[in-house]
Amino acid sequence: MSQIPDDAIKCLDKGFVRLVDSMGGDDAIVQAARVSYGKGTSKVSQDRGLIRYLMRHRHTTPFEMVEFKFHCKMPIFVARQWVRHRTANINEYSLRYSEARDEFYYPDPEHIQFQSSLNKQGRTGEVPEELKKKVQDYFKEISHRSFEIYSELNEAGVARELARAVLPVNLYTEWYWKNDLHNLLHFIGLRSDSHAQYEIRVYSDAMAESVKAVAPFAWEAYQDYVVSGLRFSRIEQSLLEQNLPARVIEDILEDLAYQITATLHKNKPRDENGLYSLYQKQGGSDSEDDFKLKWDSGEIETGNVRELREFKEKLISLKK
Ligand SMILES: Cc1cc2nc3c(=O)[nH]c(=O)nc-3n(C[C@H](O)[C@H](O)[C@H](O)COP(=O)(O)OP(=O)(O)OC[C@H]3O[C@@H](n4cnc5c(N)ncnc54)[C@H](O)[C@@H]3O)c2cc1C
């Protein structure tokens, strides 16, 4: 079984993730999207804006144009969770064809914890040193003994496909795993989440490094709109509608009117005299004097006009 290659990210005690190959990047997402939206722009800032728009609106197929192929080595119990992600193409080390290697996962003491009583699928708390030592000893004992039996059966000529069944699930396996960016982000969303098991999280985090490098705009948009994006259920929205003071919403809307005006002006500079009416068209209600004071303060942030307007729509929908 493979040793840790130089260009791989080490995971757990003996595993790794290595990006073998990738096809496309942010450019491939933009190129595919433009087929949908017709001839477009080509500035880098506009490419970024388009990718952010696609991510925000869950227009996912352009993200499927980017492909990643990884070589990964992980314990079998991690592979069992991993393989549930059905959109990948996989080719795994065969224990029917090849002999198993004496490579087992032994958890670090810091990851040996108690069963969580709150989260039935989690661990928590500090385990006494004595118990940690016992866990590690048992892991080693069962691994060594099962491998001894496996080797004995092998030497006696028993079929490898059967002999392997005595090996425990902390045995390392390895595979090539290929997936597209959309589904890889779905994987990362589930497996880098704090609710995922630590042992698969480290692999997911390692693959995330490749996404950051290959498609940085897509990664940034994913962080902004998926990881940090909040969605409210109908019930939650109704609570917000009932309890959020109108004044708070009005204040934010006012701020947005300034931001939209400043962004429009930044994108296509307007005549200074027309700025106040532009601000009023965005729903701004400050007097002209107050507008000038604020405008001259230089404190108005700019953003993306479409995104700011989308936020405005959401806020208006919260007003009773
Ligand atoms: C924290 C956590 C705990 C879990 N606990 C359990 C558990 O206790 N028991 C258990 O069995 N599993 C468990 N799972 C696995 C989970 O139920 C999913 O099988 C796994 O996360 C893969 O998700 P997926 O199907 O969305 O992903 P993928 O298989 O990658 O699919 C991506 C998307 O493609 C679509 N898709 C793919 N294939 C099909 C198909 N054949 N039919 C329809 N749509 C398809 C779906 O929209 C899917 O969301 C757990 C996962 C997590 C993250």
PDB file of N, CA and C and ligand atoms in Angstrom, residues 84-87 121 183 186 190-191 195, ligand 1:
ATOM      1  N   ARG A  84     -20.723   6.615   0.597  1.00  0.00           N
ATOM      2  CA  ARG A  84     -22.144   6.953   0.509  1.00  0.00           C
ATOM      3  C   ARG A  84     -22.389   8.106  -0.460  1.00  0.00           C
ATOM      4  N   HIS A  85     -21.335   8.807  -0.805  1.00  0.00           N
ATOM      5  CA  HIS A  85     -21.467   9.925  -1.754  1.00  0.00           C
ATOM      6  C   HIS A  85     -21.415   9.347  -3.164  1.00  0.00           C
ATOM      7  N   ARG A  86     -22.615   9.191  -3.726  1.00  0.00           N
ATOM      8  CA  ARG A  86     -22.787   8.321  -4.882  1.00  0.00           C
ATOM      9  C   ARG A  86     -22.385   8.905  -6.209  1.00  0.00           C
ATOM     10  N   THR A  87     -22.109  10.188  -6.262  1.00  0.00           N
ATOM     11  CA  THR A  87     -21.843  10.792  -7.577  1.00  0.00           C
ATOM     12  C   THR A  87     -20.384  10.650  -7.998  1.00  0.00           C
ATOM     13  N   GLN A 121     -24.477  10.557  17.705  1.00  0.00           N
ATOM     14  CA  GLN A 121     -23.436  10.216  16.734  1.00  0.00           C
ATOM     15  C   GLN A 121     -22.152  10.989  17.029  1.00  0.00           C
ATOM     16  N   ASN A 183     -20.571  18.496  -6.593  1.00  0.00           N
ATOM     17  CA  ASN A 183     -20.771  17.382  -5.658  1.00  0.00           C
ATOM     18  C   ASN A 183     -19.660  17.301  -4.617  1.00  0.00           C
ATOM     19  N   HIS A 186     -20.713  19.604  -1.997  1.00  0.00           N
ATOM     20  CA  HIS A 186     -21.784  18.951  -1.216  1.00  0.00           C
ATOM     21  C   HIS A 186     -21.143  18.007  -0.179  1.00  0.00           C
ATOM     22  N   LEU A 190     -21.087  18.421   4.053  1.00  0.00           N
ATOM     23  CA  LEU A 190     -21.538  17.418   5.023  1.00  0.00           C
ATOM     24  C   LEU A 190     -20.399  16.899   5.884  1.00  0.00           C
ATOM     25  N   ARG A 191     -19.238  16.731   5.283  1.00  0.00           N
ATOM     26  CA  ARG A 191     -18.162  16.018   5.993  1.00  0.00           C
ATOM     27  C   ARG A 191     -17.135  16.932   6.658  1.00  0.00           C
ATOM     28  N   HIS A 195     -20.609  18.246  12.790  1.00  0.00           N
ATOM     29  CA  HIS A 195     -21.348  17.031  13.167  1.00  0.00           C
ATOM     30  C   HIS A 195     -20.765  15.773  12.532  1.00  0.00           C
TER      31      HIS A 195
HETATM   32  C1  LIG B   1     -23.388  13.590  10.013  1.00  0.00           C
HETATM   33  C2  LIG B   1     -23.913  12.471   9.151  1.00  0.00           C
HETATM   34  C3  LIG B   1     -24.549  11.387   9.718  1.00  0.00           C
HETATM   35  C4  LIG B   1     -25.039  10.354   8.932  1.00  0.00           C
HETATM   36  N1  LIG B   1     -25.650   9.265   9.517  1.00  0.00           N
HETATM   37  C5  LIG B   1     -26.090   8.241   8.763  1.00  0.00           C
HETATM   38  C6  LIG B   1     -26.723   7.090   9.345  1.00  0.00           C
HETATM   39  O1  LIG B   1     -26.877   7.013  10.554  1.00  0.00           O
HETATM   40  N2  LIG B   1     -27.124   6.080   8.533  1.00  0.00           N
HETATM   41  C7  LIG B   1     -26.972   6.132   7.178  1.00  0.00           C
HETATM   42  O2  LIG B   1     -27.355   5.199   6.479  1.00  0.00           O
HETATM   43  N3  LIG B   1     -26.386   7.221   6.586  1.00  0.00           N
HETATM   44  C8  LIG B   1     -25.939   8.250   7.337  1.00  0.00           C
HETATM   45  N4  LIG B   1     -25.340   9.322   6.737  1.00  0.00           N
HETATM   46  C9  LIG B   1     -25.183   9.325   5.279  1.00  0.00           C
HETATM   47  C10 LIG B   1     -26.227  10.252   4.611  1.00  0.00           C
HETATM   48  O3  LIG B   1     -27.538   9.787   4.844  1.00  0.00           O
HETATM   49  C11 LIG B   1     -25.971  10.312   3.110  1.00  0.00           C
HETATM   50  O4  LIG B   1     -26.095   9.027   2.557  1.00  0.00           O
HETATM   51  C12 LIG B   1     -24.595  10.826   2.771  1.00  0.00           C
HETATM   52  O5  LIG B   1     -24.295  11.973   3.516  1.00  0.00           O
HETATM   53  C13 LIG B   1     -24.520  11.143   1.297  1.00  0.00           C
HETATM   54  O6  LIG B   1     -25.343  12.260   1.055  1.00  0.00           O
HETATM   55  P1  LIG B   1     -26.070  12.493  -0.327  1.00  0.00           P
HETATM   56  O7  LIG B   1     -26.948  11.330  -0.646  1.00  0.00           O
HETATM   57  O8  LIG B   1     -26.707  13.833  -0.283  1.00  0.00           O
HETATM   58  O9  LIG B   1     -24.795  12.561  -1.289  1.00  0.00           O
HETATM   59  P2  LIG B   1     -24.500  11.983  -2.739  1.00  0.00           P
HETATM   60  O10 LIG B   1     -24.693  10.516  -2.798  1.00  0.00           O
HETATM   61  O11 LIG B   1     -23.169  12.521  -3.098  1.00  0.00           O
HETATM   62  O12 LIG B   1     -25.564  12.620  -3.645  1.00  0.00           O
HETATM   63  C14 LIG B   1     -25.564  14.019  -3.919  1.00  0.00           C
HETATM   64  C15 LIG B   1     -26.977  14.386  -4.279  1.00  0.00           C
HETATM   65  O13 LIG B   1     -27.302  13.744  -5.514  1.00  0.00           O
HETATM   66  C16 LIG B   1     -28.629  13.263  -5.467  1.00  0.00           C
HETATM   67  N5  LIG B   1     -28.583  11.804  -5.671  1.00  0.00           N
HETATM   68  C17 LIG B   1     -27.474  11.033  -5.801  1.00  0.00           C
HETATM   69  N6  LIG B   1     -27.802   9.777  -6.025  1.00  0.00           N
HETATM   70  C18 LIG B   1     -29.148   9.719  -6.028  1.00  0.00           C
HETATM   71  C19 LIG B   1     -30.098   8.687  -6.209  1.00  0.00           C
HETATM   72  N7  LIG B   1     -29.738   7.431  -6.453  1.00  0.00           N
HETATM   73  N8  LIG B   1     -31.390   9.000  -6.139  1.00  0.00           N
HETATM   74  C20 LIG B   1     -31.792  10.266  -5.899  1.00  0.00           C
HETATM   75  N9  LIG B   1     -30.947  11.300  -5.737  1.00  0.00           N
HETATM   76  C21 LIG B   1     -29.646  11.032  -5.794  1.00  0.00           C
HETATM   77  C22 LIG B   1     -29.216  13.666  -4.149  1.00  0.00           C
HETATM   78  O14 LIG B   1     -29.872  14.893  -4.327  1.00  0.00           O
HETATM   79  C23 LIG B   1     -28.014  13.909  -3.278  1.00  0.00           C
HETATM   80  O15 LIG B   1     -28.221  14.844  -2.253  1.00  0.00           O
HETATM   81  C24 LIG B   1     -24.860  10.381   7.517  1.00  0.00           C
HETATM   82  C25 LIG B   1     -24.217  11.490   6.946  1.00  0.00           C
HETATM   83  C26 LIG B   1     -23.755  12.523   7.728  1.00  0.00           C
HETATM   84  C27 LIG B   1     -23.057  13.681   7.075  1.00  0.00           C
END
